[in-house]
XYZ file of C-alpha atoms in Angstrom:
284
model
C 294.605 -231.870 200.923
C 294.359 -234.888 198.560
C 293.592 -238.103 200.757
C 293.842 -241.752 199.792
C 291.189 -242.946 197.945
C 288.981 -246.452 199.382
C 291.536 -249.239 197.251
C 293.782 -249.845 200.643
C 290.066 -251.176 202.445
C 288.263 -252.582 199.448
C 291.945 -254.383 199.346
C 291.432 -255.628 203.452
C 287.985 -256.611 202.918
C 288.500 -258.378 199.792
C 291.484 -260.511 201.849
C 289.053 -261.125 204.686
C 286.725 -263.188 202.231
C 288.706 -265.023 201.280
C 289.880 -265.959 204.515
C 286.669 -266.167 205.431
C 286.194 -268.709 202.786
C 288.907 -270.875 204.224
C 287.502 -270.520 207.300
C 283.911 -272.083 206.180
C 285.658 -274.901 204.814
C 287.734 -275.302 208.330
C 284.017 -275.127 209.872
C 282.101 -277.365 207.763
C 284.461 -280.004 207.604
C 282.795 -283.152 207.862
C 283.879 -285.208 210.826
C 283.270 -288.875 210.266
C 281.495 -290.546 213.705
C 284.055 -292.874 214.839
C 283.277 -296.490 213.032
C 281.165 -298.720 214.764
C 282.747 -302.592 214.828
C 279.952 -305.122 214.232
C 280.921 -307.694 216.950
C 279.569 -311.325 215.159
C 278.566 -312.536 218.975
C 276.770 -309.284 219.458
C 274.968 -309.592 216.127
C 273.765 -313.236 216.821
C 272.558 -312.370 220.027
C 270.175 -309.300 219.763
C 267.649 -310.699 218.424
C 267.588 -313.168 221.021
C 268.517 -310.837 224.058
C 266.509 -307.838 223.694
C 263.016 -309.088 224.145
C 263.952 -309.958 228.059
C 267.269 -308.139 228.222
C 265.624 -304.653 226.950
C 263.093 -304.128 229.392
C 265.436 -304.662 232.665
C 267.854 -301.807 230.991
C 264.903 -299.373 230.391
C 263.169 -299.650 233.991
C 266.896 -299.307 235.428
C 268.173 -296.432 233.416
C 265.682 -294.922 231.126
C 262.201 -295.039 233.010
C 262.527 -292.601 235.319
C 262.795 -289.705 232.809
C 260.624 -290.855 229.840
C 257.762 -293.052 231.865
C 257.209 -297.018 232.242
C 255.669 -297.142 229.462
C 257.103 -294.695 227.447
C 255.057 -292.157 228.262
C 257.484 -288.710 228.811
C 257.999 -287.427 232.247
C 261.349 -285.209 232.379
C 262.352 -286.601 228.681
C 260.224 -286.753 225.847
C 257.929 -289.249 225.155
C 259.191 -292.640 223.191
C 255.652 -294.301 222.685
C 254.249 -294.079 219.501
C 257.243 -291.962 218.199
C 257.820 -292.052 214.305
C 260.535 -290.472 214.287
C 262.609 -293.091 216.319
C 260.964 -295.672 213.875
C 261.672 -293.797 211.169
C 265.794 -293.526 212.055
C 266.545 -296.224 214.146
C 270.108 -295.629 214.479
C 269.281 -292.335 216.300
C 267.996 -293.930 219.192
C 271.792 -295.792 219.193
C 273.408 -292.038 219.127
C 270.983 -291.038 221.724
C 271.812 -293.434 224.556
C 275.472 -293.811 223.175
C 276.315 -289.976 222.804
C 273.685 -288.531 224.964
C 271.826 -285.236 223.513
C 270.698 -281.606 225.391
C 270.042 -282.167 229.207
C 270.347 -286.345 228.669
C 273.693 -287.585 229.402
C 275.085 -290.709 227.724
C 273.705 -294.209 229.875
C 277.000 -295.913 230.624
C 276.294 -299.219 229.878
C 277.739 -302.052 227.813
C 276.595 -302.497 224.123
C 274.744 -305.483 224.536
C 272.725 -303.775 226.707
C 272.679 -300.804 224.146
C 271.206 -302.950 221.288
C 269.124 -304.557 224.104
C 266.926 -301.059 225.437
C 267.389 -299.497 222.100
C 265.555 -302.600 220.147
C 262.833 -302.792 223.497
C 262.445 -299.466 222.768
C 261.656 -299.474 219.050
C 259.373 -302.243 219.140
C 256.955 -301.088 221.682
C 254.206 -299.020 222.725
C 253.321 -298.381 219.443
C 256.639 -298.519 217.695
C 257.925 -301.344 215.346
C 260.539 -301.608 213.144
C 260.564 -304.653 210.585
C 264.430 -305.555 211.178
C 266.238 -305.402 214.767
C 268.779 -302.745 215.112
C 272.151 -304.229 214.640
C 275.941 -302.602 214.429
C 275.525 -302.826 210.217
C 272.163 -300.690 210.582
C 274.348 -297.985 213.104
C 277.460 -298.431 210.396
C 274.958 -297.881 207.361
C 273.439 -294.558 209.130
C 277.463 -292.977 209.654
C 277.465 -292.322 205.651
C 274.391 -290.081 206.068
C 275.437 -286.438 207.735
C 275.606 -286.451 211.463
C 273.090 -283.974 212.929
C 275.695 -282.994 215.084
C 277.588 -281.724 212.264
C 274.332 -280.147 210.956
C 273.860 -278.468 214.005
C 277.445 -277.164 214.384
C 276.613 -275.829 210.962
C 274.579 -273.622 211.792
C 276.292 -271.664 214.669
C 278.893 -268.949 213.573
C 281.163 -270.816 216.165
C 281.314 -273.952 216.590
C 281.532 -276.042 219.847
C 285.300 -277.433 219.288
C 287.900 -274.833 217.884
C 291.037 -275.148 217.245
C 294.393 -272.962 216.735
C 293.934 -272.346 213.186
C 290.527 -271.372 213.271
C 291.082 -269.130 216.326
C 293.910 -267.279 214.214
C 291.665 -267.049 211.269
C 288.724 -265.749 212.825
C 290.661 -263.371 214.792
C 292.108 -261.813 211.658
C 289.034 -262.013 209.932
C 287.798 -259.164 211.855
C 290.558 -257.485 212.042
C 290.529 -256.541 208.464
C 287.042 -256.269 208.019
C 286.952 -253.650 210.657
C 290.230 -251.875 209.185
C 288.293 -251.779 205.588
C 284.914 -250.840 206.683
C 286.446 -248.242 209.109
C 288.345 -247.079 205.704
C 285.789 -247.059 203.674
C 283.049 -245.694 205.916
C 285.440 -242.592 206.551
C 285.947 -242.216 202.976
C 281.730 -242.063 202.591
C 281.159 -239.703 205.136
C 283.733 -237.503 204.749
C 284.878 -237.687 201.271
C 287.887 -238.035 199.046
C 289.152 -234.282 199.953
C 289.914 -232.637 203.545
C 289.890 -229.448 203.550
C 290.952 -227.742 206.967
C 287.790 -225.977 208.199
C 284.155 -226.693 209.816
C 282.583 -228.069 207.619
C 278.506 -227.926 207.055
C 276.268 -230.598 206.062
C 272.247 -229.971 204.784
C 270.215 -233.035 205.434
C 268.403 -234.105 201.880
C 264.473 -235.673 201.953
C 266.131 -239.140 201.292
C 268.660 -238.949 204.006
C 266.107 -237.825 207.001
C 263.636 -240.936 205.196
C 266.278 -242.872 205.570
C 267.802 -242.661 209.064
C 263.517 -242.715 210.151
C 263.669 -246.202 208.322
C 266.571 -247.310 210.461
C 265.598 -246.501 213.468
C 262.136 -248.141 212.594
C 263.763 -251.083 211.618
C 265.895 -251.086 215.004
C 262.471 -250.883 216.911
C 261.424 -253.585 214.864
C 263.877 -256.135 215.017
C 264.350 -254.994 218.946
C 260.455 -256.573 219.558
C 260.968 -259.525 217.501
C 264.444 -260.394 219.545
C 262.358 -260.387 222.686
C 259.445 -262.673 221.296
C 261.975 -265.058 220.160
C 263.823 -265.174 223.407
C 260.577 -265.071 225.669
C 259.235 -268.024 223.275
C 262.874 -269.724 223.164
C 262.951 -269.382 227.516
C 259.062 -270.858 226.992
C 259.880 -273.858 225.061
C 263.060 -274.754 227.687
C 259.630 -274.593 230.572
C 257.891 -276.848 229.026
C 257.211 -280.407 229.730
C 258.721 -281.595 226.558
C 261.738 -278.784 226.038
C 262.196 -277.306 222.736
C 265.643 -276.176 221.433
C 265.829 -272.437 221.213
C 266.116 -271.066 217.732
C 269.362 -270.015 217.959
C 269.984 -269.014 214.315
C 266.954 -266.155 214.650
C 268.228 -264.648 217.704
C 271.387 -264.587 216.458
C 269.797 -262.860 213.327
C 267.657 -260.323 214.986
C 270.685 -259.315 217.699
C 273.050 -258.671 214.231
C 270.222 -256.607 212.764
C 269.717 -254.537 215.545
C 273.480 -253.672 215.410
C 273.662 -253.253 211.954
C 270.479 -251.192 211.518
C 272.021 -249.203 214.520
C 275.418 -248.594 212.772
C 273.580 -247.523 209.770
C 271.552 -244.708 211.907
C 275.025 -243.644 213.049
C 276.435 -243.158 209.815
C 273.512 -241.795 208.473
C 273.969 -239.337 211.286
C 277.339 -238.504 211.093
C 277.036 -237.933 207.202
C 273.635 -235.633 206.551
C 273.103 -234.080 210.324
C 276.362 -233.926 211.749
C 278.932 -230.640 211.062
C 282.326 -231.918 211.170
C 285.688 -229.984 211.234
C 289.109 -230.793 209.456
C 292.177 -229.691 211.554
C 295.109 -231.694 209.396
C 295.814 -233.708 206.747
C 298.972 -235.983 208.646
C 300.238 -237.731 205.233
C 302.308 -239.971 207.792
C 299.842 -241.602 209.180
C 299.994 -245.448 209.729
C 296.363 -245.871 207.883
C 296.222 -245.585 204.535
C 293.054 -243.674 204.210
C-alpha cells in the first residue's frame, strides 16, 4: 500500500513562491504621485499672497478642526509642529490629498500655497524658504508614505485583475501542498488498511502544552493591541491602529492553533486506513 511520497506538494509550494514573488513586485510597485506643474504666476505670487491670503483660507476651512490658533480641536494640533517644518511638502499632500478622517479642502492652489505657507510660518513654526510647486516637485522623488503604508498591508487598497488572479492561486497551491505534505507527516509514507495506534512521546505532549500556551499567549496580546488600537481612535488626537501587530498576533493564533491540531492528530489521535484508491485526483 505504497503511497506517493511529498515531491507533488513540495512541487505546489515551491510554484506558489514564486508566484508569490511576482506578486510582491505587483504590490510594491512604486507609483509615481502625479507631477506637480510649477505655474510661473503662482510662483511669483506666494510669497506675496500668503501672508494676507493664508489666514482667510485657514479660519474658513481649516480652523474649525485644528483651533484659531493652531491649537488641535477634532484634528491634531499644527502649532509648534516639527514635523510639518521639518517636511513641508506634507502639509501640500495633506490639504491636497486629504489623510484618515480629513478629507481633501477643495480649494484652488493659490489658496493651497496660501494656508499651507500661513500655516508653516506660525505659531511657532518657520520655515526659511516659502513652499513653492519646485519644493512639492523636489519631495515626489522621495517615497510616498502612501506607498509606504500600502506596503505594509498584505492587501493593498487598489487591486487589480492580475493581482486578484495571483493571489487567488497563491493559496490555492499552498493549501494543496501543505494539505499534501501535512498528510504525508501525520500519517506516513505507507497505508496499511487497519486501526492504527499512536503512543504519545515526552516531546510530543511538551510540545502540543507549548502550543496551546503560545495560543493563550498571543490570544491576550491580540486583545491589548486592539483595546489600545480602539483607545488611540478615542482620543483627542487619534492614533493609527497598529495594523501590522494585529495582523501578526491574529496569524499566530491560527498558526499556533493548526500546529496543536496536527500535533493532535499525529501523537494522540488513533487513526484507521480503509483503502489505498491509486486513482485518486491528488497525488499524495
Amino acid at each position: 500500500m505504497e503511497r506517493n511520497d511529498a515531491v507533488m506538494p513540495w512541487v505546489a509550494i515551491v510554484c506558489a513562491a514564486i508566484m508569490w514573488i511576482i506578486l510582491l513586485f505587483l504590490f510594491n510597485k512604486e507609483t509615481a504621485p502625479e507631477p506637480v506643474v510649477a505655474d510661473p504666476a503662482v510662483v511669483a505670487s506666494i510669497s506675496k499672497e500668503w501672508p494676507t491670503a493664508g489666514p482667510t483660507v485657514y479660519s474658513g476651512n481649516c480652523a474649525s478642526c485644528h483651533g484659531a490658533e493652531g491649537q488641535g480641536a477634532v484634528g491634531p494640533a499644527l502649532a509648534n509642529n516639527a514635523k510639518i517644518v521639518k517636511d513641508p511638502a506634507y502639509v501640500y499632500n495633506i490639504i491636497t490629498k486629504g489623510k484618515g478622517q480629513m478629507p481633501a479642502i477643495a480649494i484652488d492652489e493659490k489658496q493651497v500655497y496660501a494656508v499651507a505657507n500661513y500655516v508653516l510660518n506660525s505659531w511657532g513654526n518657520k520655515i526659511e524658504e516659502p513652499l513653492t510647486p519646485a519644493v512639492v516637485q523636489a519631495s515626489q522623488s522621495k517615497i510616498d508614505p502612501a506607498v509606504l503604508k500600502n506596503r505594509s498591508r498584505f492587501v493593498p487598497e487598489d487591486l487589480k485583475l492580475p493581482e486578484i488572479f495571483l493571489a487567488t492561486f497563491v493559496m490555492v497551491l499552498l493549501t494543496y501542498g501543505l494539505i499534501g505534505l501535512y498528510s504525508v507527516w501525520a500519517e506516513g509514507q505507507e497505508l496499511h488498511p487497519g486501526i492504527h495506534k499512536v503512543r504519545s512521546t515526552p516531546l510530543a505532549t511538551l510540545g502540543i502544552i507549548t502550543t496551546l500556551g503560545l495560543t493563550v499567549l498571543f490570544s491576550i496580546l491580540f486583545v491589548r493591541q486592539m483595546v489600545t488600537d480602539f483607545a488611540g481612535w478615542a482620543a483627542k488626537e487619534p492614533v493609527m491602529p497598529n495594523v501590522t501587530m494585529e495582523g501578526f498576533y491574529a496569524a499566530m493564533i491560527l498558526l499556533m492553533l493548526a500546529a496543536s491540531i496536527a500535533l493532535y492528530k499525529k501523537f494522540f489521535m488513533d487513526g484507521e486506513v480503509l483503502v489505498e484508491d491509486a486513482s485518486g485526483e491528488f497525488p499524495w
